[in-house]
Coordinates of C-alpha atoms and ligand atoms in Angstrom, one line a residue:
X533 CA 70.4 88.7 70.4
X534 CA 73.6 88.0 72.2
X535 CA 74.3 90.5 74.8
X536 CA 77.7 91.2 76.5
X537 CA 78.5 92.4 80.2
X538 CA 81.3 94.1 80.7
X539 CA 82.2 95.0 84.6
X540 CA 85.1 96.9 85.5
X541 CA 85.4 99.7 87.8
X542 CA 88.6 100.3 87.6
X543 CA 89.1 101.7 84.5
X544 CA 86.9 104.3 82.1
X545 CA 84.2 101.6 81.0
X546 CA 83.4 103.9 77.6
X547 CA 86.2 102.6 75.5
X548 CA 85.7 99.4 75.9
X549 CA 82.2 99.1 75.3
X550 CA 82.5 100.8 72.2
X551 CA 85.5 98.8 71.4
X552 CA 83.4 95.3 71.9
X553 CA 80.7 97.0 70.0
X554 CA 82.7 98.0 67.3
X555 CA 84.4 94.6 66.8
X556 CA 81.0 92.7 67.6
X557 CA 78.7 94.2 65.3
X558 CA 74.7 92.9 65.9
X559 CA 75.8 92.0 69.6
X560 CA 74.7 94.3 72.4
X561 CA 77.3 95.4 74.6
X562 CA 76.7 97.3 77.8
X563 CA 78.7 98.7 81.1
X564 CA 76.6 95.9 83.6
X565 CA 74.3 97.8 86.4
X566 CA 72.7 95.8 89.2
X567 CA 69.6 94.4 88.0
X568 CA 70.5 93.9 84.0
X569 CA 69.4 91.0 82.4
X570 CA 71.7 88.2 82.6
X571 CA 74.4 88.6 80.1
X572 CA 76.1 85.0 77.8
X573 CA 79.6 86.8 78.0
X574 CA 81.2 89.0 80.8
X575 CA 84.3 90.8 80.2
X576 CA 85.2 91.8 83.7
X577 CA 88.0 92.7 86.2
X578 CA 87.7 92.1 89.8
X579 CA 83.8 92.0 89.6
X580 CA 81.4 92.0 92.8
X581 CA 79.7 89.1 93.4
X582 CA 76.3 90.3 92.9
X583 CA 77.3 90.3 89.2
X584 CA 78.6 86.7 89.0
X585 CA 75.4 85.8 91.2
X586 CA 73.1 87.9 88.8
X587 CA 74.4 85.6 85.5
X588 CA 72.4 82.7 84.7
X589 CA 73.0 82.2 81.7
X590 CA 76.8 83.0 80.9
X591 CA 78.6 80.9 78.0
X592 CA 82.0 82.4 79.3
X593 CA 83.6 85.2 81.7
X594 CA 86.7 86.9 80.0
X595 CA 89.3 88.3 82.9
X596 CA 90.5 91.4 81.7
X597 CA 94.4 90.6 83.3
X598 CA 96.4 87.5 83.0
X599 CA 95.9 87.0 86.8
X600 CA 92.5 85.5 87.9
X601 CA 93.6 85.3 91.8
X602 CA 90.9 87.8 92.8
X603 CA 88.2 86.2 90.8
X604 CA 88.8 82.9 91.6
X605 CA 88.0 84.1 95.3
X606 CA 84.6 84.4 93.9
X607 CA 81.7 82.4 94.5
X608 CA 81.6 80.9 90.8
X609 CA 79.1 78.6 88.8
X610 CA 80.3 75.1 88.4
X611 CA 81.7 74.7 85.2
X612 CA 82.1 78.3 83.9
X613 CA 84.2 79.0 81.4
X614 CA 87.2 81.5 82.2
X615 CA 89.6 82.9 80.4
X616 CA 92.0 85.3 80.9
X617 CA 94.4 87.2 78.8
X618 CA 97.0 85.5 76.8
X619 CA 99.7 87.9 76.9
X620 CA 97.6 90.6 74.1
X621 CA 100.8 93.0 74.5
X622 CA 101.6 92.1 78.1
X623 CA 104.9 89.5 77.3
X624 CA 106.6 92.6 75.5
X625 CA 105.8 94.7 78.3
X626 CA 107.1 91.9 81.0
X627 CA 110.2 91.2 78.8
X628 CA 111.1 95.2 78.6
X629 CA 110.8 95.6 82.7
X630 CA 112.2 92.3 84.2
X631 CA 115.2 93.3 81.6
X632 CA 115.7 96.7 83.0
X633 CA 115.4 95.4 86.1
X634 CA 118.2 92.9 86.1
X635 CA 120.6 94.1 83.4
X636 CA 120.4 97.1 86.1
X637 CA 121.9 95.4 88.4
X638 CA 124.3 93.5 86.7
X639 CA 125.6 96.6 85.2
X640 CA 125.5 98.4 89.2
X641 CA 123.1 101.3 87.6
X642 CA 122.5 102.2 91.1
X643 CA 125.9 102.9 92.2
X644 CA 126.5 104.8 89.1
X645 CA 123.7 107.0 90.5
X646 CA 124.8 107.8 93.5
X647 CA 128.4 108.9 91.9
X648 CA 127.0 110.8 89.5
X649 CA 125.3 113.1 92.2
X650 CA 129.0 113.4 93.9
X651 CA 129.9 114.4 90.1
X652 CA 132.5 111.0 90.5
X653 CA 133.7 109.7 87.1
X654 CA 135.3 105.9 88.1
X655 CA 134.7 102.7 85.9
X656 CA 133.7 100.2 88.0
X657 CA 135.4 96.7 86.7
X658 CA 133.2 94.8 84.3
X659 CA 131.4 91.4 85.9
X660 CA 131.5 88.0 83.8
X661 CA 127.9 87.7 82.5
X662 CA 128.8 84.3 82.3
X663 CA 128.6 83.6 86.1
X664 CA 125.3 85.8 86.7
X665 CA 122.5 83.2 86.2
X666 CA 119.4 84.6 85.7
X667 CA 116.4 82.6 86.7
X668 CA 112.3 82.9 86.4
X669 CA 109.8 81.2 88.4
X670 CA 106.4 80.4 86.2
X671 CA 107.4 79.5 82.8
X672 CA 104.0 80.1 81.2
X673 CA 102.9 82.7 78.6
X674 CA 105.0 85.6 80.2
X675 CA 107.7 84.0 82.1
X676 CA 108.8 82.2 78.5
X677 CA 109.0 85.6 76.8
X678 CA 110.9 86.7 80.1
X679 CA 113.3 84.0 79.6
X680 CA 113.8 84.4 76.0
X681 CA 114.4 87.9 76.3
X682 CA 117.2 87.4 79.2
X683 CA 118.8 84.8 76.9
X684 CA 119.1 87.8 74.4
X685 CA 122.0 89.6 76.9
X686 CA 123.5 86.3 77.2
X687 CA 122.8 85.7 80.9
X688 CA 122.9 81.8 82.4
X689 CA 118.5 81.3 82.4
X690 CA 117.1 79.1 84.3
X691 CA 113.5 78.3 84.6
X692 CA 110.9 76.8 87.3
X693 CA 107.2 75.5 86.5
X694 CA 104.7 73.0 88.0
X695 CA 105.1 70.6 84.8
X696 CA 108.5 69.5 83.3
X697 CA 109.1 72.0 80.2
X698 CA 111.8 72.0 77.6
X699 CA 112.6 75.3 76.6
X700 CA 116.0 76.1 73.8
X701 CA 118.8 77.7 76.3
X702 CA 116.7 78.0 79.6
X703 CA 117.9 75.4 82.0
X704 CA 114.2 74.1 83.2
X705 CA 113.4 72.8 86.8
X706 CA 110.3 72.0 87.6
X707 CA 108.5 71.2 90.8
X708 CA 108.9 71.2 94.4
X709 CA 111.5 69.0 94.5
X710 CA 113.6 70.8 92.4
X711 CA 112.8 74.3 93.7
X712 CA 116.0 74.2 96.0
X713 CA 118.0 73.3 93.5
X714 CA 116.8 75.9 91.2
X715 CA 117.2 78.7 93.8
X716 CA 120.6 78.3 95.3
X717 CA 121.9 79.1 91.4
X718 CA 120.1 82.1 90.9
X719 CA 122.4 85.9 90.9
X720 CA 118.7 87.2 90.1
X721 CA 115.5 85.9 90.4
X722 CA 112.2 86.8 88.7
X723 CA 108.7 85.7 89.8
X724 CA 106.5 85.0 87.2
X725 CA 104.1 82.9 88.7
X726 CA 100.4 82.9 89.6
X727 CA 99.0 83.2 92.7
X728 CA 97.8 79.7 93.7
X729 CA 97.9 77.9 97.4
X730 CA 101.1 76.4 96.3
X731 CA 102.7 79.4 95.3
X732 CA 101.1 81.8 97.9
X733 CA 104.6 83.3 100.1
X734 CA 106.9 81.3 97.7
X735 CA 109.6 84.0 98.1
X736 CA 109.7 83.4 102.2
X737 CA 112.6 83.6 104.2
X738 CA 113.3 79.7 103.6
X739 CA 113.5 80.1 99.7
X740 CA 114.9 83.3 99.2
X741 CA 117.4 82.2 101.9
X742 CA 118.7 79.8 99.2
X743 CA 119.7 82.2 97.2
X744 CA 123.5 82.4 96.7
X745 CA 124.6 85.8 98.7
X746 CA 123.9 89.1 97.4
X747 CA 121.0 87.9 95.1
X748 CA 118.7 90.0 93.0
X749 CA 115.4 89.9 93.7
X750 CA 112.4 90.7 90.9
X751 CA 108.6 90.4 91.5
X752 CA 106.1 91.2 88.8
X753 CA 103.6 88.6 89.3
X754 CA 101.5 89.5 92.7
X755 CA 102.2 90.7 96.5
X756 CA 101.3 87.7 98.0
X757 CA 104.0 85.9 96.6
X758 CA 106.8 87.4 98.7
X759 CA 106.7 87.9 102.2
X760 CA 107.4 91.4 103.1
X761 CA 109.2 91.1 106.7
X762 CA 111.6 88.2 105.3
X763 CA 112.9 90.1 102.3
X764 CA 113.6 93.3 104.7
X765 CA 115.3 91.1 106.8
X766 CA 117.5 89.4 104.3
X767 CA 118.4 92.5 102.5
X768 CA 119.1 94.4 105.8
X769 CA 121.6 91.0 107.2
X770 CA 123.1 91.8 103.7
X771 CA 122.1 88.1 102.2
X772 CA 120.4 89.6 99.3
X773 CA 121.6 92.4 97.2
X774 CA 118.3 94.2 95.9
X775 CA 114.7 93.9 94.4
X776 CA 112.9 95.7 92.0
X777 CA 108.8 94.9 92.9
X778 CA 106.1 95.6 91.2
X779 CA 103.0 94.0 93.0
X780 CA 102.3 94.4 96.8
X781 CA 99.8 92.8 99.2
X782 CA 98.2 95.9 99.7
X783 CA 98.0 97.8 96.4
X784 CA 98.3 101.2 96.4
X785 CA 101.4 100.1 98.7
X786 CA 100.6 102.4 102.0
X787 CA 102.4 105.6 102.5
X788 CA 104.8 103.8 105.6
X789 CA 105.6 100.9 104.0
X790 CA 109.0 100.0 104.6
X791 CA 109.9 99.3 100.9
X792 CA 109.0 102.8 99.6
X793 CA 112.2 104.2 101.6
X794 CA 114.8 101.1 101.7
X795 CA 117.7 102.1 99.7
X796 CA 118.2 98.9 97.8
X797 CA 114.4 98.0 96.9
X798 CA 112.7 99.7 93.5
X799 CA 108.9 100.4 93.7
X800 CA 106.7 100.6 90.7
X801 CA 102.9 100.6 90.7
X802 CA 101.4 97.4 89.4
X803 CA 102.9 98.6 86.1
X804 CA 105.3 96.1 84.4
X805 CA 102.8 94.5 82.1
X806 CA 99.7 96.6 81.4
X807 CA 96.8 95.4 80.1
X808 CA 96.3 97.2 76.4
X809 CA 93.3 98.0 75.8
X810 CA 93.1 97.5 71.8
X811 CA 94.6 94.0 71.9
X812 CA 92.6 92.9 74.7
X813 CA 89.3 93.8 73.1
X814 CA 90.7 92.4 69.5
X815 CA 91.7 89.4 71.5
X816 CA 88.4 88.9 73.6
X817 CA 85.8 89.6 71.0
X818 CA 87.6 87.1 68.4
X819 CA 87.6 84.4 71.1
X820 CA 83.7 85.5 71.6
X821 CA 83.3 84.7 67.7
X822 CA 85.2 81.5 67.6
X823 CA 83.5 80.2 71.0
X824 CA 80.5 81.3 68.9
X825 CA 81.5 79.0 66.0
X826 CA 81.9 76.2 68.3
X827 CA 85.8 76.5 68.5
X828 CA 88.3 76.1 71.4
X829 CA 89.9 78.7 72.5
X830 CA 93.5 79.5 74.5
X831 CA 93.7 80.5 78.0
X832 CA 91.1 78.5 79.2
X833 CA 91.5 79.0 83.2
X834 CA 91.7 75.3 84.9
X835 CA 89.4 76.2 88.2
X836 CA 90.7 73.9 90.1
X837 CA 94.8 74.3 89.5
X838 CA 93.6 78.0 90.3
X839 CA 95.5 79.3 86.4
Ligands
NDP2036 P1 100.6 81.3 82.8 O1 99.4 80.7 83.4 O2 100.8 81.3 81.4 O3 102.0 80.7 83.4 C1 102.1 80.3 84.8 C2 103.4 79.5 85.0 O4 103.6 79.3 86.3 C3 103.4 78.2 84.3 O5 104.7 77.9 83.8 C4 103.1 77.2 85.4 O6 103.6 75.9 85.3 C5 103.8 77.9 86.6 N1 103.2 77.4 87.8 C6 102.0 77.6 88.3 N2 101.9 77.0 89.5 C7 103.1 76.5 89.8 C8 103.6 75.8 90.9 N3 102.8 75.5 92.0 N4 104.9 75.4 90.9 C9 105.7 75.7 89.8 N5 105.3 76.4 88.7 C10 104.0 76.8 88.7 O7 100.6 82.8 83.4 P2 101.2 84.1 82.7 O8 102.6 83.9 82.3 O9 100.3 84.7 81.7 O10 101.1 85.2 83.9 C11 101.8 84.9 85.1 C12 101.4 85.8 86.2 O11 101.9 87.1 86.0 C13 99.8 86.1 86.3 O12 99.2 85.0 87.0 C14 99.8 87.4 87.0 O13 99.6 87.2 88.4 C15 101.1 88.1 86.8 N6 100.9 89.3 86.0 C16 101.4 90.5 86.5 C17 101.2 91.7 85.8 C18 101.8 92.9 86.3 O14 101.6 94.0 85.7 N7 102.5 92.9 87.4 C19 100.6 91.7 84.4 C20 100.3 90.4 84.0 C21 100.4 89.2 84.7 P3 103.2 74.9 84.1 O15 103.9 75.5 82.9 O16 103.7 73.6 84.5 O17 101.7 75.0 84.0
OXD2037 C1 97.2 91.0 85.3 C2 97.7 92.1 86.0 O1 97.1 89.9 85.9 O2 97.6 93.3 85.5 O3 97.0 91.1 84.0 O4 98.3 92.0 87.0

């Protein structure tokens, strides 16, 4: 019979066992203990590596995220199949924050805040939209919906990825050698991208130091992107304008980090896009049955491009 091994500590394993079950009839489904028989499909998140080590037999590891940074740090069999989450309710989610996050700024929410607590009624003069380019970094399956989404308010959007993309109304760039150019027309920018040797500390003080002056600065994608000290630094010299930033280095950020307190940086736990339970299992247990059937399926992780 085939049997599924789902591994994920951080989060109520009950639900989504009987979620797998209940879309995987005649497949047995169980929270994995050290010692279980080897499983053909893991649905995991962040798993030890006892359990990849304990899995002889697996047909294909599900990653319950879109990320699969912290699992590809694992020790993994050669030519295992991963695949993570393609978007199941996360590019909605993504779209709503980065949205907030930027029209925000435009529209100087912040300042209004701080009048309102004075009890100060001024309009503050309207900016052109026009001249407030907007641009993503990773235009994969959540940076496009990003994009799209911006378009929608009629910013400028630009767009950054590893391959050359053509995308209606985003402006695409696409790598490393284009990266500068990219950056120095960006009001606001948003990184979507994964966490891969190229990309690790991609918003250092050389990039974001391209930005034109008083830039907006949005991170959704993971802590290791940005370098902390740099984007103090550039906010405090008064180069950049702001963040909003969702994923730190060390996650829950610690109680003295320096961005919990600055005035002009927004915190938010790990929260723009979260992974929905129903759609994920909906999503995972079909691409169970069409692997079954001898299908391909979407999201297939490259191992060695590291997404
Ligand atoms: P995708 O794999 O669909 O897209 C990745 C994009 O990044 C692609 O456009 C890719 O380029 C581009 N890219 C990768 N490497 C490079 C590089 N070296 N230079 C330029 N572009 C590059 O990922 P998703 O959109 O599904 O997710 C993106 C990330 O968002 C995830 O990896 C995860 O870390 C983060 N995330 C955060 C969440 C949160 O709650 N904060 C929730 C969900 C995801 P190309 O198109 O050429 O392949
Ligand atoms: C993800 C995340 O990668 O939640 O899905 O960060």
């Amino acid at each position: 019979m085939l049997r599924v091994s789902y591994c994920d500590r951080s989060s109520a394993a009950e639900p989504w066992i009987a979620g797998l079950r209940a879309h995987l009839p005649g497949v047995t489904v169980e929270n994995w203990a050290e010692g279980d028989a080897p499983a053909d499909y893991a649905v995991t998140w962040a798993p030890p590596q006892s359990f990849i080590d304990q899995q002889t037999r697996l047909r294909a590891l599900f990653n319950v995220g879109a990320g699969v940074d912290k699992l590809l740090r694992l020790r993994l069999p050669q030519g295992l199949r991963v695949i993570r989450l393609d978007d199941a309710g996360m590019g909605v989610q993504m779209a709503e924050y980065v949205c907030h996050a930027v029209s925000g700024h435009f529209r100087e929410f912040a300042a209004y805040e701080a009048q309102a607590r004075q009890g100060e009624w001024t309009q503050r003069p309207a900016r052109p939209r026009s001249a407030f380019t907007v641009g993503v970094l990773g235009l994969g399956v959540l940076g496009q919906q990003v994009a799209a989404a911006l378009r929608h308010f009629e910013f400028p959007v630009l767009g950054w990825s590893r391959n050359a993309r053509q995308i209606d109304g985003i402006r695409c760039f696409a790598g490393k050698a284009q990266l500068a150019e990219f950056l120095a027309q960006c009001q606001a920018v948003v990184c979507l991208l994964p966490l891969t040797p190229d990309t690790q500390g991609i918003l250092g003080r050389t990039n974001l130091g391209l930005l034109p002056a008083g830039a907006y600065v949005v991170n959704v994608a993971r802590g290791e992107h940005l370098v902390d000290e740099d984007l103090l630094a550039l906010l405090d010299s008064g180069h950049l304008g702001g963040a909003t930033l969702d994923v730190f280095r060390t996650e829950p950020l610690p109680a003295d980090h320096g961005f919990w307190r600055h005035p002009r940086i927004r915190v938010t736990p790990h929260t723009s896009a979260q992974t929905l339970r129903a759609e994920s299992i909906a999503q995972i247990a079909g691409k169970i049955l069409a692997l079954e059937r001898g299908e391909p399926v979407a999201a297939m992780v490259d191992l060695l491009r590291g997404y």
